[in-house]
Amino acid sequence: MFKNRNRGRKGKNTSMENMYELIAPCHFGLESVLKREILDLGYEIVTVEDGRITFRGDVTAIARANIFIRTAERILLKMGSFRATDFDELFEGTKAIPWEEFLPRDAKFWVTKATTNKSALFSASAIQSIVKKAIVERMKQTYRVERFEEDGDEYPIRVFIFKDQVSIGLDTSGTSLHKRGYRTLVGKAPISETLAAALLMLTPWNKDRVLVDPFCGSGTFPIEAAMIGANIAPGMMREFTADCWGKVVPKKVWYNAYDEAEDMIRRDVQMNIQGYDLDPEIVKCAKANAKAAGVGDYIHFQARDVKDLRHPKHYGFIITNPPYGERLEEKEALPALYKTIGESFANLPDWSMYLITSYEDAEKYIGRKADRNRKIYNGMIKSYFNELEKDYTVDFADEEVFMGTGGGLCLLKGKIKAPFFFTNCDTLLDVDFGDIYEYHKSHGNLVTMICAFKHYTVPYGVVELGENGSIAAMREKPELDFLTNTGVYVVEPRVVEEMRDGEKIGFPDVIERYRRAGEKVGVYPISESSWMDMGQLEELEKMRRKLENQQ
């Protein structure tokens, strides 16, 4: 499944104390997803800018970022930053960088790309030429030679200039990170792997949920989803330019990172992922790509029309990149196509649909306004990521209500599509959470939790449930004593970038945890009198509808 590598551990120990700044470019509009990935790897964010994030890490970050990050286009080792409004300043600023600490004498180095925006220097080719000359002059001083053969390992260089501020980086990735190494066969208008992964990570989908892509093409969405579900690092099947940079990244660092990635694979995972396409030949292509990615057993591909989309399971996800009409005759067919998409989606009332398209009338013909509409650039094409989420209507008529000691605990289950738990944290041990967990799991429900806080003397907290429904952890938050009135802390399984009420709650570490998990946090008060008697259901329904209206 993965490339064979010599995993020998012999060699000198290399200090990991040096810290580097790394630049990770990404698709515009998806910086939040990349930021979450970088934080999850344990690295410090330095700056977040449009289309790129700078972060700090030791030498292991170079290997781990390349291997583990799904949404970056490449990883650049930042060599320096300075201001330049003319070519003399560009030359001197570049020459001042200690290139000899990174480039060996035989290094093959060139400026592969220069981009400039809102700056005095605007000629990309001239910028490339000046930077190359400056590096050569610096290297001459160190190696005492007049000419470099440049017949060694490759060290591609990239230059960014924004408002006259120059940033120069060594490209540690080489080939763009969207090239995972599995997609040898492509269909028409494929979506890139990095973009597909980022869009998947914007949704609440997880490996326990059904996922269908009715326009799967060469299989990118299903394959990336399966890799996420199985926790297969995206860079495991490819090589990187910095693999050979012994002066910068010792081989041992790469070996350790690859071993870490292999150890983290979930080999016994089960998933229900399906990909459909009208063209039987492109379906064969998708199957071959999935097999090459090592996820062929997790995905069912089939030649099938979107009008025939049906599924017996509840609470699934449609995530897709439908045609958007490159040619005139294709554009003329789009209204009927998107109407069909809407009709098929309507037959799955408790499903959610996420589609990326540049077709501006998509919502009109689907027949429903998107809950969210995010502008995304798919290459140079302005597109929209339409998020149509499932109906959160709650019917309390036949609910079973479980009360804890003194009415402090209320667990609702049954018809609630996104079940939630209420507790004031002092009666947690009176409840069999395992039974509740299994109930919702068997009904295909999301299991989420709500804590209701009262002004008790016991510590407030947030409960985390383990895989079997047991209480895995309780986060004590005694500083919450300012919440003298009963309130409800709501964790909704909906992916958003902003949490309107986050700043009002007052425990930023918990908020950040749920933010990174892609969930929404809000505080919705209910009256103390309603909390203490059975009349609370009316208050809960009001709260629930308020929650729906604020999405």
Coordinates of C-alpha atoms in Angstrom, one line a residue:
M1 CA 0.0 0.0 0.0
F2 CA 2.8 2.4 0.9
K3 CA 6.2 3.0 -0.5
N4 CA 8.9 0.7 0.9
R5 CA 11.5 2.7 2.7
N6 CA 14.7 1.7 4.4
R7 CA 13.8 2.5 8.1
G8 CA 17.3 2.1 9.5
R9 CA 17.9 4.2 12.6
K10 CA 21.7 4.4 12.5
G11 CA 23.3 7.8 12.3
K12 CA 24.3 10.7 14.5
N13 CA 21.8 12.3 16.8
T14 CA 20.6 15.7 15.5
S15 CA 19.5 18.5 17.7
M16 CA 15.8 19.3 17.4
E17 CA 16.2 22.6 19.3
N18 CA 16.2 24.9 16.3
M19 CA 12.9 26.5 15.6
Y20 CA 11.7 27.4 12.1
E21 CA 8.9 29.3 10.6
L22 CA 7.0 27.4 7.9
I23 CA 4.6 28.8 5.4
A24 CA 1.6 26.7 4.3
P25 CA -0.3 28.1 1.2
C26 CA -3.9 27.0 0.8
H27 CA -7.1 27.7 -1.1
F28 CA -8.6 31.1 -0.4
G29 CA -11.4 30.9 2.1
L30 CA -10.2 27.7 3.7
E31 CA -7.6 29.1 6.1
S32 CA -9.6 28.1 9.1
V33 CA -9.5 24.4 8.2
L34 CA -5.7 24.5 7.7
K35 CA -5.3 26.4 10.9
R36 CA -7.1 23.6 12.7
E37 CA -4.9 21.0 11.2
I38 CA -1.7 22.9 12.2
L39 CA -2.9 23.3 15.8
D40 CA -3.9 19.6 15.9
L41 CA -0.3 18.8 15.0
G42 CA 0.8 20.8 18.0
Y43 CA 2.4 23.8 16.3
E44 CA 2.2 27.5 17.0
I45 CA 0.4 29.8 14.6
V46 CA 2.4 32.9 13.7
T47 CA 0.2 34.7 11.2
V48 CA -3.0 33.9 9.2
E49 CA -3.3 35.7 5.9
D50 CA -5.5 35.2 2.8
G51 CA -4.5 32.0 1.2
R52 CA -1.6 31.1 3.6
I53 CA -0.7 30.4 7.2
T54 CA 2.7 30.9 8.8
F55 CA 3.5 28.6 11.8
R56 CA 6.4 27.7 14.0
G57 CA 7.9 24.3 14.7
D58 CA 11.2 22.4 15.0
V59 CA 12.8 20.4 12.2
T60 CA 10.3 17.5 12.7
A61 CA 7.6 19.9 11.7
I62 CA 8.9 20.0 8.1
A63 CA 8.4 16.2 7.7
R64 CA 5.2 15.9 9.8
A65 CA 3.5 18.9 8.1
N66 CA 4.2 17.4 4.6
I67 CA 3.0 14.0 5.6
F68 CA 0.0 14.8 7.8
I69 CA -1.6 18.1 6.6
R70 CA -4.4 17.4 4.1
T71 CA -5.4 21.0 3.1
A72 CA -2.1 22.9 2.4
E73 CA -0.8 23.1 -1.2
R74 CA 2.9 22.9 0.0
I75 CA 5.1 23.6 2.9
L76 CA 7.7 26.3 2.6
L77 CA 10.7 26.8 5.0
K78 CA 10.7 30.5 5.5
M79 CA 14.3 31.8 4.8
G80 CA 13.7 35.5 5.5
S81 CA 11.4 38.5 5.3
F82 CA 12.3 42.1 4.5
R83 CA 10.9 45.3 2.8
A84 CA 11.9 46.1 -0.8
T85 CA 10.6 48.8 -3.0
D86 CA 13.3 48.5 -5.7
F87 CA 15.6 45.8 -7.1
D88 CA 18.6 47.0 -5.1
E89 CA 16.7 46.4 -1.8
L90 CA 15.5 43.0 -3.1
F91 CA 19.1 42.0 -4.0
E92 CA 20.6 43.1 -0.7
G93 CA 17.8 41.6 1.4
T94 CA 18.1 38.3 -0.3
K95 CA 21.9 38.3 0.0
A96 CA 21.7 38.9 3.7
I97 CA 20.0 35.5 4.3
P98 CA 22.4 32.8 5.4
W99 CA 21.8 30.5 2.4
E100 CA 25.0 28.5 3.1
E101 CA 23.4 27.1 6.2
F102 CA 20.8 25.3 4.1
L103 CA 22.2 24.9 0.6
P104 CA 25.2 22.6 0.0
R105 CA 27.8 23.5 -2.5
D106 CA 26.3 21.3 -5.3
A107 CA 22.7 22.4 -4.6
K108 CA 20.5 22.9 -7.7
F109 CA 18.5 26.0 -6.8
W110 CA 16.2 28.3 -8.7
V111 CA 13.3 30.6 -8.1
T112 CA 10.4 28.4 -9.3
K113 CA 7.7 31.1 -8.7
A114 CA 7.4 34.7 -7.7
T115 CA 4.1 36.4 -6.9
T116 CA 3.6 40.1 -6.1
N117 CA 0.5 42.1 -5.1
K118 CA 0.1 45.8 -4.2
S119 CA 3.9 46.3 -4.4
A120 CA 6.3 48.5 -6.3
L121 CA 8.0 45.4 -7.7
F122 CA 5.7 43.7 -10.1
S123 CA 7.7 41.8 -12.8
A124 CA 7.8 38.2 -11.7
S125 CA 10.6 37.2 -14.1
A126 CA 12.8 40.1 -13.0
I127 CA 12.2 39.2 -9.3
Q128 CA 13.2 35.6 -10.0
S129 CA 16.4 36.7 -11.7
I130 CA 17.4 39.2 -9.0
V131 CA 16.8 36.7 -6.2
K132 CA 18.8 34.0 -8.0
K133 CA 21.7 36.4 -8.5
A134 CA 21.7 37.5 -4.9
I135 CA 21.8 33.8 -3.7
V136 CA 24.7 33.0 -6.0
E137 CA 26.7 36.0 -4.7
R138 CA 26.1 34.9 -1.1
M139 CA 27.1 31.4 -1.9
K140 CA 30.3 32.6 -3.7
Q141 CA 31.5 34.3 -0.5
T142 CA 31.0 31.1 1.5
Y143 CA 32.3 28.4 -0.9
R144 CA 35.0 30.5 -2.5
V145 CA 34.1 29.6 -6.1
E146 CA 33.0 31.6 -9.0
R147 CA 30.7 29.0 -10.6
F148 CA 28.4 26.4 -9.2
E149 CA 27.7 23.1 -11.1
E150 CA 24.3 22.7 -9.5
D151 CA 24.3 19.0 -10.1
G152 CA 23.1 18.0 -6.6
D153 CA 19.7 17.8 -4.9
E154 CA 17.0 20.3 -5.8
Y155 CA 16.2 23.3 -3.7
P156 CA 13.3 25.2 -5.3
I157 CA 12.6 28.7 -4.0
R158 CA 9.4 30.7 -3.9
V159 CA 9.0 34.5 -3.4
F160 CA 6.0 36.3 -2.2
I161 CA 5.8 40.1 -2.2
F162 CA 2.7 41.8 -0.6
K163 CA 2.6 45.6 0.0
D164 CA 6.4 45.7 -0.5
Q165 CA 7.1 43.1 2.2
V166 CA 9.1 40.2 0.7
S167 CA 9.0 36.6 2.0
I168 CA 11.3 34.0 0.6
G169 CA 11.0 30.3 1.3
L170 CA 12.5 27.0 0.3
D171 CA 9.9 24.6 -1.1
T172 CA 10.2 21.5 1.0
S173 CA 7.3 19.7 -0.8
G174 CA 8.3 19.9 -4.4
T175 CA 5.3 18.6 -6.3
S176 CA 2.1 20.2 -4.9
L177 CA 0.7 18.3 -1.9
H178 CA -2.6 17.8 -3.8
K179 CA -0.8 15.1 -5.7
R180 CA -1.1 12.3 -3.1
G181 CA 0.3 9.6 -5.4
Y182 CA -2.9 7.6 -5.9
R183 CA -4.7 9.4 -8.6
T184 CA -3.1 8.2 -11.8
L185 CA -6.4 8.3 -13.8
V186 CA -8.5 11.5 -13.8
G187 CA -12.0 12.3 -15.1
K188 CA -13.5 15.4 -16.5
A189 CA -13.0 18.6 -14.4
P190 CA -11.6 16.9 -11.3
I191 CA -11.5 18.6 -8.0
S192 CA -8.1 18.7 -6.3
E193 CA -7.4 16.4 -3.4
T194 CA -6.5 19.3 -1.0
L195 CA -9.7 21.2 -1.8
A196 CA -11.8 18.0 -1.5
A197 CA -10.3 17.3 1.9
A198 CA -10.8 20.8 3.1
L199 CA -14.5 20.9 2.1
L200 CA -15.1 17.5 3.8
M201 CA -13.5 18.9 6.9
L202 CA -15.9 21.9 6.8
T203 CA -18.9 19.5 7.2
P204 CA -20.0 17.5 10.2
W205 CA -19.4 14.2 8.4
N206 CA -17.5 11.6 10.2
K207 CA -16.6 7.9 9.6
D208 CA -19.8 6.7 11.3
R209 CA -22.0 8.5 8.8
V210 CA -23.1 7.5 5.3
L211 CA -21.6 9.6 2.6
V212 CA -22.7 9.6 -1.1
D213 CA -21.1 11.5 -4.0
P214 CA -23.5 11.2 -7.0
F215 CA -21.0 12.9 -9.3
C216 CA -17.8 11.2 -8.1
G217 CA -15.8 11.4 -11.3
S218 CA -12.4 9.9 -10.6
G219 CA -13.4 9.4 -6.9
T220 CA -11.7 12.3 -5.1
F221 CA -14.4 13.1 -2.5
P222 CA -15.0 9.4 -1.6
I223 CA -11.3 8.6 -1.5
E224 CA -10.3 11.6 0.6
A225 CA -13.2 10.9 3.0
A226 CA -12.1 7.3 3.3
M227 CA -8.5 8.4 4.1
I228 CA -9.8 10.8 6.7
G229 CA -12.0 8.0 8.2
A230 CA -9.2 5.5 8.3
N231 CA -6.8 8.2 9.5
I232 CA -4.4 7.6 6.6
A233 CA -2.0 10.5 6.3
P234 CA -2.2 12.1 2.8
G235 CA 1.6 12.1 2.3
M236 CA 2.3 8.5 3.0
M237 CA 2.4 7.4 -0.7
R238 CA 4.7 10.1 -2.1
E239 CA 8.1 11.7 -1.7
F240 CA 9.1 15.3 -1.0
T241 CA 11.9 17.5 -2.2
A242 CA 13.2 17.8 1.4
D243 CA 13.6 14.0 1.6
C244 CA 17.2 14.6 0.4
W245 CA 18.0 17.7 2.3
G246 CA 20.4 16.0 4.8
K247 CA 21.8 19.4 5.8
V248 CA 18.4 20.6 6.9
V249 CA 16.2 17.5 7.8
P250 CA 18.0 14.3 8.8
K251 CA 16.7 11.1 7.3
K252 CA 15.8 9.9 10.8
V253 CA 13.2 12.6 11.1
W254 CA 11.5 11.4 7.9
Y255 CA 11.6 7.8 9.1
N256 CA 10.0 8.7 12.4
A257 CA 7.3 10.7 10.8
Y258 CA 6.4 7.9 8.3
D259 CA 6.4 5.4 11.2
E260 CA 4.1 7.7 13.2
A261 CA 1.7 7.9 10.3
E262 CA 1.6 4.2 9.9
D263 CA 0.9 3.6 13.6
M264 CA -2.0 6.0 13.5
I265 CA -4.0 4.2 10.7
R266 CA -7.3 2.7 11.8
R267 CA -7.1 -0.7 10.1
D268 CA -10.3 -2.1 11.5
V269 CA -12.6 0.8 10.6
Q270 CA -15.9 0.3 8.9
M271 CA -17.4 3.0 6.6
N272 CA -20.4 3.4 4.3
I273 CA -19.1 5.6 1.5
Q274 CA -20.5 5.5 -2.0
G275 CA -19.6 7.2 -5.3
Y276 CA -21.8 7.3 -8.4
D277 CA -21.2 8.5 -11.9
L278 CA -23.1 8.1 -15.2
D279 CA -20.0 7.0 -17.1
P280 CA -19.0 3.3 -16.4
E281 CA -15.5 4.0 -17.6
I282 CA -14.9 6.8 -15.1
V283 CA -16.3 4.5 -12.4
K284 CA -13.6 2.0 -13.3
C285 CA -11.1 4.9 -13.0
A286 CA -12.4 5.8 -9.5
K287 CA -12.1 2.2 -8.4
A288 CA -8.5 2.0 -9.6
N289 CA -7.7 5.2 -7.8
A290 CA -9.3 4.0 -4.5
K291 CA -7.4 0.8 -4.7
A292 CA -4.1 2.7 -5.2
A293 CA -4.9 4.8 -2.2
G294 CA -5.5 1.7 -0.1
V295 CA -9.2 2.5 0.6
G296 CA -10.8 0.4 -2.1
D297 CA -12.6 -1.8 0.5
Y298 CA -14.2 1.2 2.2
I299 CA -16.0 2.6 -0.9
H300 CA -18.7 1.3 -3.2
F301 CA -18.6 2.8 -6.7
Q302 CA -21.5 2.4 -9.2
A303 CA -22.6 3.7 -12.5
R304 CA -25.8 5.5 -11.5
D305 CA -27.8 8.6 -12.4
V306 CA -28.4 11.2 -9.8
K307 CA -32.2 10.9 -10.4
D308 CA -32.0 7.4 -9.0
L309 CA -30.4 8.5 -5.8
R310 CA -32.1 6.7 -2.9
H311 CA -30.8 5.4 0.4
P312 CA -32.4 3.4 3.3
K313 CA -30.1 4.9 6.0
H314 CA -30.9 8.1 7.9
Y315 CA -28.8 11.2 8.6
G316 CA -26.4 10.7 5.7
F317 CA -24.4 13.2 3.7
I318 CA -24.3 14.2 0.1
I319 CA -21.0 15.8 -0.7
T320 CA -20.3 16.4 -4.3
N321 CA -18.9 18.5 -7.2
P322 CA -21.6 18.5 -9.8
P323 CA -21.1 19.7 -13.4
Y324 CA -21.1 23.5 -13.7
G325 CA -21.2 23.9 -17.5
E326 CA -17.9 24.6 -19.3
R327 CA -19.5 24.7 -22.7
L328 CA -22.6 26.4 -24.0
E329 CA -24.6 23.2 -24.5
E330 CA -23.7 22.0 -21.0
K331 CA -24.9 25.3 -19.5
E332 CA -28.2 24.9 -21.2
A333 CA -28.7 21.6 -19.4
L334 CA -27.8 22.9 -15.9
P335 CA -31.3 24.0 -14.8
A336 CA -32.8 20.5 -15.4
L337 CA -29.8 18.9 -13.8
Y338 CA -29.9 21.0 -10.6
K339 CA -33.7 20.5 -10.4
T340 CA -33.1 16.8 -10.4
I341 CA -30.4 17.2 -7.7
G342 CA -33.0 19.0 -5.6
E343 CA -35.7 16.4 -6.2
S344 CA -33.3 13.6 -5.2
F345 CA -32.3 15.5 -2.1
A346 CA -35.9 16.1 -1.1
N347 CA -36.4 12.3 -1.0
L348 CA -33.8 12.2 1.8
P349 CA -35.4 14.5 4.3
D350 CA -33.1 13.9 7.2
W351 CA -29.9 14.1 5.1
S352 CA -27.5 17.1 4.6
M353 CA -26.1 18.1 1.2
Y354 CA -22.9 20.0 0.5
L355 CA -22.0 20.9 -3.0
I356 CA -19.3 23.0 -4.6
T357 CA -20.3 24.7 -7.9
S358 CA -19.7 27.8 -9.9
Y359 CA -23.3 27.7 -11.2
E360 CA -24.9 30.8 -9.6
D361 CA -28.5 29.6 -10.0
A362 CA -27.9 26.3 -8.2
E363 CA -30.1 27.3 -5.2
K364 CA -32.9 28.4 -7.5
Y365 CA -33.2 25.1 -9.3
I366 CA -32.4 22.9 -6.3
G367 CA -35.5 24.5 -4.8
R368 CA -34.0 25.4 -1.4
K369 CA -31.8 28.3 -0.2
A370 CA -28.5 27.1 1.2
D371 CA -28.1 27.4 5.0
R372 CA -24.7 28.7 4.3
N373 CA -23.0 29.8 1.0
R374 CA -19.2 30.0 1.1
K375 CA -17.2 31.5 -1.7
I376 CA -14.3 29.2 -2.7
Y377 CA -11.8 29.4 -5.6
N378 CA -11.5 26.1 -7.3
G379 CA -8.3 26.9 -9.2
M380 CA -9.1 30.1 -11.0
I381 CA -12.9 29.5 -11.0
K382 CA -15.0 31.3 -8.4
S383 CA -17.2 28.7 -6.9
Y384 CA -19.7 28.4 -4.1
F385 CA -19.8 25.8 -1.4
N386 CA -23.5 25.4 -0.7
E387 CA -24.4 23.9 2.6
L388 CA -27.9 22.5 2.9
E389 CA -28.3 20.9 6.3
K390 CA -30.9 18.5 7.6
D391 CA -34.2 19.6 9.2
Y392 CA -33.7 20.0 12.9
T393 CA -37.4 20.0 13.7
V394 CA -38.1 18.3 17.1
D395 CA -41.3 16.5 18.0
F396 CA -41.6 16.3 21.8
A397 CA -45.0 14.5 21.7
D398 CA -43.8 11.0 22.4
E399 CA -40.4 11.6 24.1
E400 CA -39.3 9.7 27.1
V401 CA -38.0 11.9 29.9
F402 CA -35.4 10.6 32.3
M403 CA -35.1 12.7 35.5
G404 CA -32.1 12.6 37.8
T405 CA -32.0 13.4 41.5
G406 CA -34.1 16.4 42.3
G407 CA -35.0 17.0 38.7
G408 CA -31.4 17.9 38.0
L409 CA -31.0 15.6 35.0
C410 CA -33.1 15.4 31.9
L411 CA -32.2 13.1 29.1
L412 CA -34.4 13.2 26.0
K413 CA -34.3 10.5 23.4
G414 CA -36.5 9.0 20.7
K415 CA -37.5 11.2 17.8
I416 CA -34.9 13.9 18.5
K417 CA -32.7 13.8 15.4
A418 CA -29.7 15.5 17.2
P419 CA -30.2 14.2 20.8
F420 CA -28.8 16.2 23.6
F421 CA -28.2 15.6 27.3
F422 CA -29.0 17.9 30.1
T423 CA -27.2 17.9 33.5
N424 CA -26.2 20.2 36.3
C425 CA -23.2 17.9 36.8
D426 CA -23.9 16.9 40.4
T427 CA -26.1 13.9 39.4
L428 CA -24.0 12.5 36.6
L429 CA -23.2 9.2 38.3
D430 CA -26.9 8.4 38.8
V431 CA -27.3 7.8 35.1
D432 CA -26.4 4.9 32.8
F433 CA -24.8 6.8 29.9
G434 CA -23.9 3.6 28.2
D435 CA -27.6 2.7 27.7
I436 CA -28.4 6.2 26.3
Y437 CA -25.4 6.1 24.0
E438 CA -26.3 2.7 22.6
Y439 CA -29.9 3.8 22.1
H440 CA -28.9 6.7 19.9
K441 CA -26.2 4.8 18.1
S442 CA -28.6 2.1 17.2
H443 CA -31.0 4.7 15.8
G444 CA -28.3 6.4 13.8
N445 CA -28.4 9.5 15.9
L446 CA -25.7 11.9 16.7
V447 CA -24.8 11.8 20.3
T448 CA -24.1 15.2 21.7
M449 CA -24.4 16.8 25.1
I450 CA -25.8 19.9 26.9
C451 CA -24.8 20.9 30.4
A452 CA -27.3 23.0 32.3
F453 CA -25.7 25.2 34.9
K454 CA -27.2 26.3 38.2
H455 CA -25.7 28.2 41.1
Y456 CA -24.6 25.1 43.0
T457 CA -21.5 24.8 45.3
V458 CA -20.2 21.8 43.3
P459 CA -17.9 22.4 40.5
Y460 CA -19.4 23.0 37.1
G461 CA -18.1 20.9 34.3
V462 CA -18.4 19.5 30.8
V463 CA -18.7 15.8 30.3
E464 CA -17.0 13.9 27.5
L465 CA -18.4 10.5 26.6
G466 CA -16.1 7.6 25.7
E467 CA -16.7 5.1 22.8
N468 CA -19.0 2.9 24.9
G469 CA -20.9 5.8 26.4
S470 CA -19.0 5.9 29.6
I471 CA -18.0 9.1 31.2
A472 CA -14.5 9.6 29.8
A473 CA -13.7 12.9 31.4
M474 CA -15.3 15.8 33.2
R475 CA -13.8 19.2 32.8
E476 CA -14.2 21.1 36.1
K477 CA -14.9 24.8 35.7
P478 CA -15.4 26.3 39.1
E479 CA -14.9 29.8 37.7
L480 CA -18.4 29.6 36.2
D481 CA -20.0 30.7 39.5
F482 CA -21.0 34.0 37.7
L483 CA -23.8 32.0 36.0
T484 CA -26.2 32.5 38.8
N485 CA -29.3 31.8 36.6
T486 CA -30.0 28.5 35.1
G487 CA -28.6 28.3 31.6
V488 CA -28.0 25.6 29.0
Y489 CA -24.6 25.0 27.4
V490 CA -25.4 23.6 23.9
V491 CA -22.9 21.7 21.8
E492 CA -24.5 21.3 18.3
P493 CA -22.8 18.9 15.8
R494 CA -22.7 21.6 13.1
V495 CA -19.5 22.9 11.5
V496 CA -19.0 26.6 11.7
E497 CA -16.1 29.0 11.8
E498 CA -17.5 31.5 14.3
M499 CA -19.4 30.9 17.5
R500 CA -21.4 34.0 18.2
D501 CA -21.9 33.3 21.9
G502 CA -18.4 32.0 22.6
E503 CA -17.1 35.2 24.2
K504 CA -20.1 35.3 26.6
I505 CA -19.5 31.9 28.1
G506 CA -16.2 32.6 29.7
F507 CA -14.2 29.4 29.3
P508 CA -12.2 29.9 26.1
D509 CA -10.3 26.6 26.4
V510 CA -13.5 24.6 26.2
I511 CA -14.7 26.8 23.4
E512 CA -11.5 26.3 21.4
R513 CA -11.7 22.6 21.9
Y514 CA -15.1 22.4 20.4
R515 CA -14.2 24.9 17.7
R516 CA -11.4 22.7 16.5
A517 CA -13.8 19.7 16.6
G518 CA -16.0 21.6 14.2
E519 CA -19.0 22.1 16.6
K520 CA -21.1 25.0 17.5
V521 CA -21.3 26.4 21.0
G522 CA -24.0 28.6 22.4
V523 CA -25.8 29.5 25.6
Y524 CA -29.6 29.4 25.7
P525 CA -31.3 30.3 29.0
I526 CA -34.3 28.6 30.5
S527 CA -36.2 29.7 33.6
E528 CA -35.4 28.1 36.9
S529 CA -39.1 27.2 37.6
S530 CA -39.4 25.4 34.3
W531 CA -36.2 23.4 35.0
M532 CA -37.5 22.0 38.2
D533 CA -40.8 20.6 37.0
M534 CA -42.3 18.6 34.0
G535 CA -43.4 21.8 32.4
Q536 CA -39.9 22.3 31.2
L537 CA -40.6 20.6 27.9
E538 CA -42.3 23.7 26.6
E539 CA -39.3 25.7 27.5
L540 CA -37.0 23.2 25.9
E541 CA -39.0 23.3 22.7
K542 CA -38.8 27.2 22.7
M543 CA -35.0 26.9 23.2
R544 CA -34.7 24.4 20.5
R545 CA -36.5 26.5 18.0
K546 CA -34.5 29.5 19.0
L547 CA -31.4 27.5 18.2
E548 CA -32.7 26.6 14.8
N549 CA -33.6 30.2 14.0
Q550 CA -30.1 31.4 14.9
Q551 CA -28.3 29.0 12.6

